[in-house]
PDB file of C-alpha atoms in Angstrom:
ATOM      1  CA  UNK A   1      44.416 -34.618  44.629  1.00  0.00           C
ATOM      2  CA  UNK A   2      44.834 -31.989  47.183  1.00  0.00           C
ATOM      3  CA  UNK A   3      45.705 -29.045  44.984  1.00  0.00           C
ATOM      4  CA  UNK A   4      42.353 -29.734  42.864  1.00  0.00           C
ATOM      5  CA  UNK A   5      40.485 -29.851  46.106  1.00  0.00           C
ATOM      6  CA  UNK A   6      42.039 -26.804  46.804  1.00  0.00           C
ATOM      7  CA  UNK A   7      41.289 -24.693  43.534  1.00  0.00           C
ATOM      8  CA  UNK A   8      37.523 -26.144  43.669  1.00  0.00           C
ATOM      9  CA  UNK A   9      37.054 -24.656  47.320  1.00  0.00           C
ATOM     10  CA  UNK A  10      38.802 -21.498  45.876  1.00  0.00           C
ATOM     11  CA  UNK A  11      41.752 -22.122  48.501  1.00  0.00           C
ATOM     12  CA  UNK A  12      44.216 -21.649  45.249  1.00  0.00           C
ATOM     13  CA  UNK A  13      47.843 -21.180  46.238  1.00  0.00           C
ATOM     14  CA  UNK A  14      49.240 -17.751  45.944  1.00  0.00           C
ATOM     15  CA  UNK A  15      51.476 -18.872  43.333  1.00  0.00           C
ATOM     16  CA  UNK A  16      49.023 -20.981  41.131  1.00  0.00           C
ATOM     17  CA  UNK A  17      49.060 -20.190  37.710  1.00  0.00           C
ATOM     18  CA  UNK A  18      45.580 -19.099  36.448  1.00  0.00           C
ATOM     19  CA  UNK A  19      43.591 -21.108  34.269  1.00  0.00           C
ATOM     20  CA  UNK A  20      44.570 -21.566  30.370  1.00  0.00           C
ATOM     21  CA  UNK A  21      41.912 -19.572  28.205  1.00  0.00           C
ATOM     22  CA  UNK A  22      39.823 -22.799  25.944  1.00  0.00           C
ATOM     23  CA  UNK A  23      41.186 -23.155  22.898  1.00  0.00           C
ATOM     24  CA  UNK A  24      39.882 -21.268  19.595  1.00  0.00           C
ATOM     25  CA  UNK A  25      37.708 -23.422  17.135  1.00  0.00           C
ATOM     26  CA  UNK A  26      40.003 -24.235  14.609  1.00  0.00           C
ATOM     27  CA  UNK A  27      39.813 -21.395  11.177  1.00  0.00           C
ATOM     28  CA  UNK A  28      37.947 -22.192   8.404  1.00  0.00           C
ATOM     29  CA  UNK A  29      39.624 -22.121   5.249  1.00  0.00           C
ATOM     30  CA  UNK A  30      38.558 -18.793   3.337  1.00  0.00           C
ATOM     31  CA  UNK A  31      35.810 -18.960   0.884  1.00  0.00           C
ATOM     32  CA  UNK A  32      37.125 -17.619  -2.689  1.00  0.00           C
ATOM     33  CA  UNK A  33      34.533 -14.251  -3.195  1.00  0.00           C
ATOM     34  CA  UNK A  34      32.799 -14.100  -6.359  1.00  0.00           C
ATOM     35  CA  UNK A  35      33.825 -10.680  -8.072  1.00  0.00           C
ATOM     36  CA  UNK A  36      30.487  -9.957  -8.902  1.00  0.00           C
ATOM     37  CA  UNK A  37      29.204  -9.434  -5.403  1.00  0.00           C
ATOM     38  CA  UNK A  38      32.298  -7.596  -3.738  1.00  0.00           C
ATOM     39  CA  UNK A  39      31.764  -4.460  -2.577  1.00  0.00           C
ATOM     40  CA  UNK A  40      33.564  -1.596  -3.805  1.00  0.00           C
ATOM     41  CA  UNK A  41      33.901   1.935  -2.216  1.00  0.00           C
ATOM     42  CA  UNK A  42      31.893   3.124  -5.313  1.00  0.00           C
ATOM     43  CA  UNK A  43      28.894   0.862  -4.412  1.00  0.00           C
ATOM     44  CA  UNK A  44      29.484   2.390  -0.348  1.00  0.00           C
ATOM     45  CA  UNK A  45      29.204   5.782  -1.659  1.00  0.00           C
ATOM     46  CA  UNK A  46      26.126   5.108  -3.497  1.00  0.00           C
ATOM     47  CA  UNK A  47      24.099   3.126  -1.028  1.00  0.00           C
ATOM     48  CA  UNK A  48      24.573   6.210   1.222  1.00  0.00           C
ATOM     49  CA  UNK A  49      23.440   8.997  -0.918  1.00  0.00           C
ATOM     50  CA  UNK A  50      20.215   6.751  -1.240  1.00  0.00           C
ATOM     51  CA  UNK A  51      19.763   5.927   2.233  1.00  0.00           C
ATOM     52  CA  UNK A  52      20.112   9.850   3.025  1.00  0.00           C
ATOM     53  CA  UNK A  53      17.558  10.300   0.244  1.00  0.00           C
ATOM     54  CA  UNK A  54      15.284   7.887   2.066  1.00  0.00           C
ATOM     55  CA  UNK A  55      15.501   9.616   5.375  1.00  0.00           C
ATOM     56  CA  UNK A  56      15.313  12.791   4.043  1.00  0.00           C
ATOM     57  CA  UNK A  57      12.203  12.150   2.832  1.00  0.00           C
ATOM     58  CA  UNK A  58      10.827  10.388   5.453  1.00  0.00           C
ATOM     59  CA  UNK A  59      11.425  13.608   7.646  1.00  0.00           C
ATOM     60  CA  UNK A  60      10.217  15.931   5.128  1.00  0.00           C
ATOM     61  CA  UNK A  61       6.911  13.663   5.142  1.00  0.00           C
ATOM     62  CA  UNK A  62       6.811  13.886   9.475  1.00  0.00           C
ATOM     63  CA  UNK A  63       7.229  17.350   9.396  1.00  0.00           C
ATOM     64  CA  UNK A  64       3.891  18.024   7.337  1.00  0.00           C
ATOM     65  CA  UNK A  65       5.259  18.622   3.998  1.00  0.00           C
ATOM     66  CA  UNK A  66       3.126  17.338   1.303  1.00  0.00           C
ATOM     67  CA  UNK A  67       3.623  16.656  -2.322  1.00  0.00           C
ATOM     68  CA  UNK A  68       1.592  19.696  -2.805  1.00  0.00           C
ATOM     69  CA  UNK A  69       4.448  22.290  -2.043  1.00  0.00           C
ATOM     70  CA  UNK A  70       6.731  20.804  -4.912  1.00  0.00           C
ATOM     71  CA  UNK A  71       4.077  21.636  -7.710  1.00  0.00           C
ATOM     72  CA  UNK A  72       4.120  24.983  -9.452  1.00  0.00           C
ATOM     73  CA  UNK A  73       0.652  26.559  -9.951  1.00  0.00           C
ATOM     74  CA  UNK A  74       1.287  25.226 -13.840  1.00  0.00           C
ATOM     75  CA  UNK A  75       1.752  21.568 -12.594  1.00  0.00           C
ATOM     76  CA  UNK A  76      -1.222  21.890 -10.780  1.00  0.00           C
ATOM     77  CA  UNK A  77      -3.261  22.931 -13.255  1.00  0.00           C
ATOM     78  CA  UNK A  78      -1.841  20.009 -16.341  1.00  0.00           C
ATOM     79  CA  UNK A  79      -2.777  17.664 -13.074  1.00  0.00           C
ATOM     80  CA  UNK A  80      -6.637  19.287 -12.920  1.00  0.00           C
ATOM     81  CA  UNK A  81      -7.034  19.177 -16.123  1.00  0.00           C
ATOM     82  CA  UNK A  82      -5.589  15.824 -16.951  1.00  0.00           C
ATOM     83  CA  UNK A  83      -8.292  14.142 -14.512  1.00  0.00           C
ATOM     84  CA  UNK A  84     -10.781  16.143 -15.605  1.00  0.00           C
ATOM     85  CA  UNK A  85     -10.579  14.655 -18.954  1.00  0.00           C
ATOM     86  CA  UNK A  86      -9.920  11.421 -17.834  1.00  0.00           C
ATOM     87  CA  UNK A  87     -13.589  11.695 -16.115  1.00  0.00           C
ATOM     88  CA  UNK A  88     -15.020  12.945 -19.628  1.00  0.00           C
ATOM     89  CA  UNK A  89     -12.998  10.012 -21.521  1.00  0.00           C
ATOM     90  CA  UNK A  90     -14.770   7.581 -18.455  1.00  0.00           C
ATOM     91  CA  UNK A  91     -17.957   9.129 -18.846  1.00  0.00           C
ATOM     92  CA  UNK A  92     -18.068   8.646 -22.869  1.00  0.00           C
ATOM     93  CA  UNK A  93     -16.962   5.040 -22.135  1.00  0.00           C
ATOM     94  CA  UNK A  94     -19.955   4.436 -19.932  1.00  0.00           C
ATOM     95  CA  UNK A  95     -22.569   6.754 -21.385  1.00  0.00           C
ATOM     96  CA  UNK A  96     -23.524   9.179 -24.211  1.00  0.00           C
ATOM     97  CA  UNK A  97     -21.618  11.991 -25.435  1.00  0.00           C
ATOM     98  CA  UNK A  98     -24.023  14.143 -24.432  1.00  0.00           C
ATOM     99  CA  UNK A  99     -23.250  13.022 -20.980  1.00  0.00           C
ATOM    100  CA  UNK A 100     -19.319  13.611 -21.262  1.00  0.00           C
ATOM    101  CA  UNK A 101     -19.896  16.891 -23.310  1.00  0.00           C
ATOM    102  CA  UNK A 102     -22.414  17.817 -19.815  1.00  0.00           C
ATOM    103  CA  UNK A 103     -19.542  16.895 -17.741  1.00  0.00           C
ATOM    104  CA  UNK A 104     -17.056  18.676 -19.520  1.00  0.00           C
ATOM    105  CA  UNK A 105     -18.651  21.814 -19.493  1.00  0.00           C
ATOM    106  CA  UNK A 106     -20.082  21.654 -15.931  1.00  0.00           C
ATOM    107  CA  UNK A 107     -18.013  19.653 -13.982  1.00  0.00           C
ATOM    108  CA  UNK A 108     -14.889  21.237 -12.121  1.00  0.00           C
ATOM    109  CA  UNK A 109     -12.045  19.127 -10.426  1.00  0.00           C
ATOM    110  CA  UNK A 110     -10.121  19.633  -7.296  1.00  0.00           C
ATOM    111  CA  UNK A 111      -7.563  18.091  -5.313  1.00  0.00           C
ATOM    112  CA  UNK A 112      -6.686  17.397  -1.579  1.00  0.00           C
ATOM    113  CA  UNK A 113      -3.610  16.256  -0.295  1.00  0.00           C
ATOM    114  CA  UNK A 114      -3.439  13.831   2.286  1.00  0.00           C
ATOM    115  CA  UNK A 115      -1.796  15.340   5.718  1.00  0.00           C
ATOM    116  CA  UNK A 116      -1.752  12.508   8.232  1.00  0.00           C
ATOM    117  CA  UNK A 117      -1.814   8.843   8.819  1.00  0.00           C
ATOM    118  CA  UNK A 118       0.393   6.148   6.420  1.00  0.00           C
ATOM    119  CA  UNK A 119      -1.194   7.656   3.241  1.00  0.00           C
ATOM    120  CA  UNK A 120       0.325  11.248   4.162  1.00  0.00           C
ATOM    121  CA  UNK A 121       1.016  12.788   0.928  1.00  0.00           C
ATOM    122  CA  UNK A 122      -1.575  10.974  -1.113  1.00  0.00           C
ATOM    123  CA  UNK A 123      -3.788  12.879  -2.855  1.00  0.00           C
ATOM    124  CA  UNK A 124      -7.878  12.926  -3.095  1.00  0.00           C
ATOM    125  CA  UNK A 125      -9.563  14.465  -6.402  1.00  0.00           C
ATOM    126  CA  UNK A 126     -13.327  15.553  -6.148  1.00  0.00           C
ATOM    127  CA  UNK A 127     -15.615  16.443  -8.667  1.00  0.00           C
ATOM    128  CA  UNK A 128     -17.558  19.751  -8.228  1.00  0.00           C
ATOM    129  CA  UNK A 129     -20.827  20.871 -10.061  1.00  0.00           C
ATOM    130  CA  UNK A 130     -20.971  24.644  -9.394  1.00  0.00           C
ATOM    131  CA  UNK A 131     -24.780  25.026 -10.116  1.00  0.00           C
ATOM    132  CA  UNK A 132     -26.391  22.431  -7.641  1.00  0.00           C
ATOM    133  CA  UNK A 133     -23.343  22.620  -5.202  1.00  0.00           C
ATOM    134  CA  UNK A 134     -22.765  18.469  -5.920  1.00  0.00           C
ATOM    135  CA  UNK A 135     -19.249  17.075  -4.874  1.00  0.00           C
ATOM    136  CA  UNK A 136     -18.311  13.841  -6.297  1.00  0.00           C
ATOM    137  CA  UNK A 137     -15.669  11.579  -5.216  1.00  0.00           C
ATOM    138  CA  UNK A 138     -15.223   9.307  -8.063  1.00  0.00           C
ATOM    139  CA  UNK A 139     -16.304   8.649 -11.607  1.00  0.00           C
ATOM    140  CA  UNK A 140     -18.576   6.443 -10.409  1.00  0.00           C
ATOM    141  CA  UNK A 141     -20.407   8.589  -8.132  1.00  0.00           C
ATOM    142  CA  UNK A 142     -20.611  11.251 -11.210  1.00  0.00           C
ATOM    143  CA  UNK A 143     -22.227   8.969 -13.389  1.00  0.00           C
ATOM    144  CA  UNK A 144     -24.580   7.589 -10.573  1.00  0.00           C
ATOM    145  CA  UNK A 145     -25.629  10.724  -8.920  1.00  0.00           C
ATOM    146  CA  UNK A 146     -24.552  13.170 -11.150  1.00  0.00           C
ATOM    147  CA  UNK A 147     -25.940  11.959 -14.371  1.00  0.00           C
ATOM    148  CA  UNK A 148     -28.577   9.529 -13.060  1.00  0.00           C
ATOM    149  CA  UNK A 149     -26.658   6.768 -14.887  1.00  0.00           C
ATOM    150  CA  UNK A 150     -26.389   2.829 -13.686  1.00  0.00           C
ATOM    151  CA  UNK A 151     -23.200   1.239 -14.812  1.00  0.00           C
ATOM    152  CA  UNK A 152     -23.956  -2.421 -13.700  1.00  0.00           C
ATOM    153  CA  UNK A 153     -20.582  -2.402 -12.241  1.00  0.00           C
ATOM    154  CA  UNK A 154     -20.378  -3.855  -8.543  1.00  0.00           C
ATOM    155  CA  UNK A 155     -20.026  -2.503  -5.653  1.00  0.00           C
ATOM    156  CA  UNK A 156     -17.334  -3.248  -3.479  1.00  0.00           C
ATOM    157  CA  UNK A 157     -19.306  -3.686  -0.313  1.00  0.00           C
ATOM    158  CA  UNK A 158     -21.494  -7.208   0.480  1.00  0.00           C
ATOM    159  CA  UNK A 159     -24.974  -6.088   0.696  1.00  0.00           C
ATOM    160  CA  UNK A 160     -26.339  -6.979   4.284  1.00  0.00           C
ATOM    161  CA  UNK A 161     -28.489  -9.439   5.027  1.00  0.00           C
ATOM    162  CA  UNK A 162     -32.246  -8.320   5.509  1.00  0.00           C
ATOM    163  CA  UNK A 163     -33.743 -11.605   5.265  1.00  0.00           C
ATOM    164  CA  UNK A 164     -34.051 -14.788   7.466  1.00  0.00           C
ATOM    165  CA  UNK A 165     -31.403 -17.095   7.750  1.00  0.00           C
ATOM    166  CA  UNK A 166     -32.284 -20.378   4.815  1.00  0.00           C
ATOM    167  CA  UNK A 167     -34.464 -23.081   6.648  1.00  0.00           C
ATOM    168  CA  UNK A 168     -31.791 -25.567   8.658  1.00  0.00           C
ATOM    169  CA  UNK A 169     -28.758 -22.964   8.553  1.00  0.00           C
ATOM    170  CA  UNK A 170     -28.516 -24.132  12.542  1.00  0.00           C
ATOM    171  CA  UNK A 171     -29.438 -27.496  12.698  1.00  0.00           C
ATOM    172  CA  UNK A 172     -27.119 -30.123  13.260  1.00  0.00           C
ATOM    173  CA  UNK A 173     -25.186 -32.010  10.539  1.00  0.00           C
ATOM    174  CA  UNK A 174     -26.565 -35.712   9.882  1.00  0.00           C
ATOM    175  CA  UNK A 175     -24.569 -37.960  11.768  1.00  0.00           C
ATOM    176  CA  UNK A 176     -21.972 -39.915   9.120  1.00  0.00           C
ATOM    177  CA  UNK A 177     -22.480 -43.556   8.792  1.00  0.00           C
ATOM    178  CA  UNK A 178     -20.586 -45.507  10.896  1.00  0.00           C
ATOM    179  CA  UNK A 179     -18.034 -47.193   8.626  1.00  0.00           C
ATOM    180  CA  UNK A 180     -17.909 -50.776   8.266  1.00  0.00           C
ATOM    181  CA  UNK A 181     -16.115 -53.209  10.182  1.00  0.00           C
ATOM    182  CA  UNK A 182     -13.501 -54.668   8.696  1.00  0.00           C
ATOM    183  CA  UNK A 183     -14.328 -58.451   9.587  1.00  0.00           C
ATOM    184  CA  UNK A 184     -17.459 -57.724   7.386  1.00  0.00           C
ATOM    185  CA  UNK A 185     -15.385 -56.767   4.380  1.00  0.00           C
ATOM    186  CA  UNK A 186     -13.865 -60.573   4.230  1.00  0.00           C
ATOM    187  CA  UNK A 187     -17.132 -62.633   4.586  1.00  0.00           C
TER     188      UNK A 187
END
């Protein structure tokens, strides 16, 4: 009618009650909460001291401090010598023990620590031989260069290619057959 004319055009009455609210979506009956996974104020209090260990890190880590400043000068040393002689025990593995006794006595072991980039913190060993002014990165490379030894092991690099491509690596595939029709298959 008239008055519904009226409210559409926005001509409402001065008077004219505004519009009921929709109703709310009727409440779901409450789900009985398995004890095991309620959370108690304990479990809050814990989550945070973790999460503030987390960040705290995390800044420590943007602000350039490395692992390196929470060793002693005794740390660092058990960690020196405890890859040193896991290059010797690698060595004997893969060689002579003339060859690990060599590297014992002549090879010396330092460490870098990673500053930037997502491995910030991460830390690089090398493998120095005083006499010829060698540095190694890896036991590998000490056996290989070092020693003049050949492991067999592979390399994780593909070689690249340095010979022509196999006769008919371009051409086009043989065309399939065409399959049979299927009137064929009943006679």
């Amino acid at each position: 009618g008239p008055a519904v004319s009226a409210l559409l055009a926005g001509d409402a009455p001065a008077n004219a009650a505004p519009p009921a609210p929709p109703a709310a979506p009727p409440a779901e009956p409450e789900k009985p909460v398995d004890p095991r996974f309620e959370i108690s104020d304990r479990d809050r209090v814990e989550a945070r001291k973790w999460l503030t260990y987390l960040v705290e890190r995390e800044r420590a880590n943007r602000q350039g401090k490395t692992q390196k400043s929470h060793l002693t000068d005794d740390e660092m040393q058990v960690m020196l010598d405890d890859r040193h002689q896991k290059l010797v025990d690698h060595v004997r593995s893969c060689s002579t023990e003339e060859h690990a006794e060599r590297v014992r006595k002549e090879i010396r072991v330092s460490v870098s620590f990673r500053k930037t980039g997502d491995t910030e913190g991460g830390k690089d060993f090398y493998f120095h031989h005083d006499k010829t002014g060698g540095r190694y990165r890896s036991n590998g490379e000490v056996l290989k260069k070092f020693l003049g030894v050949l492991t067999g092991g592979s390399s994780r690099k593909k070689p690249k290619r340095t010979s022509a491509p196999k006769p008919g690596a371009f051409e086009e595939p043989a065309a399939a057959p065409a399959p049979a029709s299927p009137t064929a298959a009943r006679w």
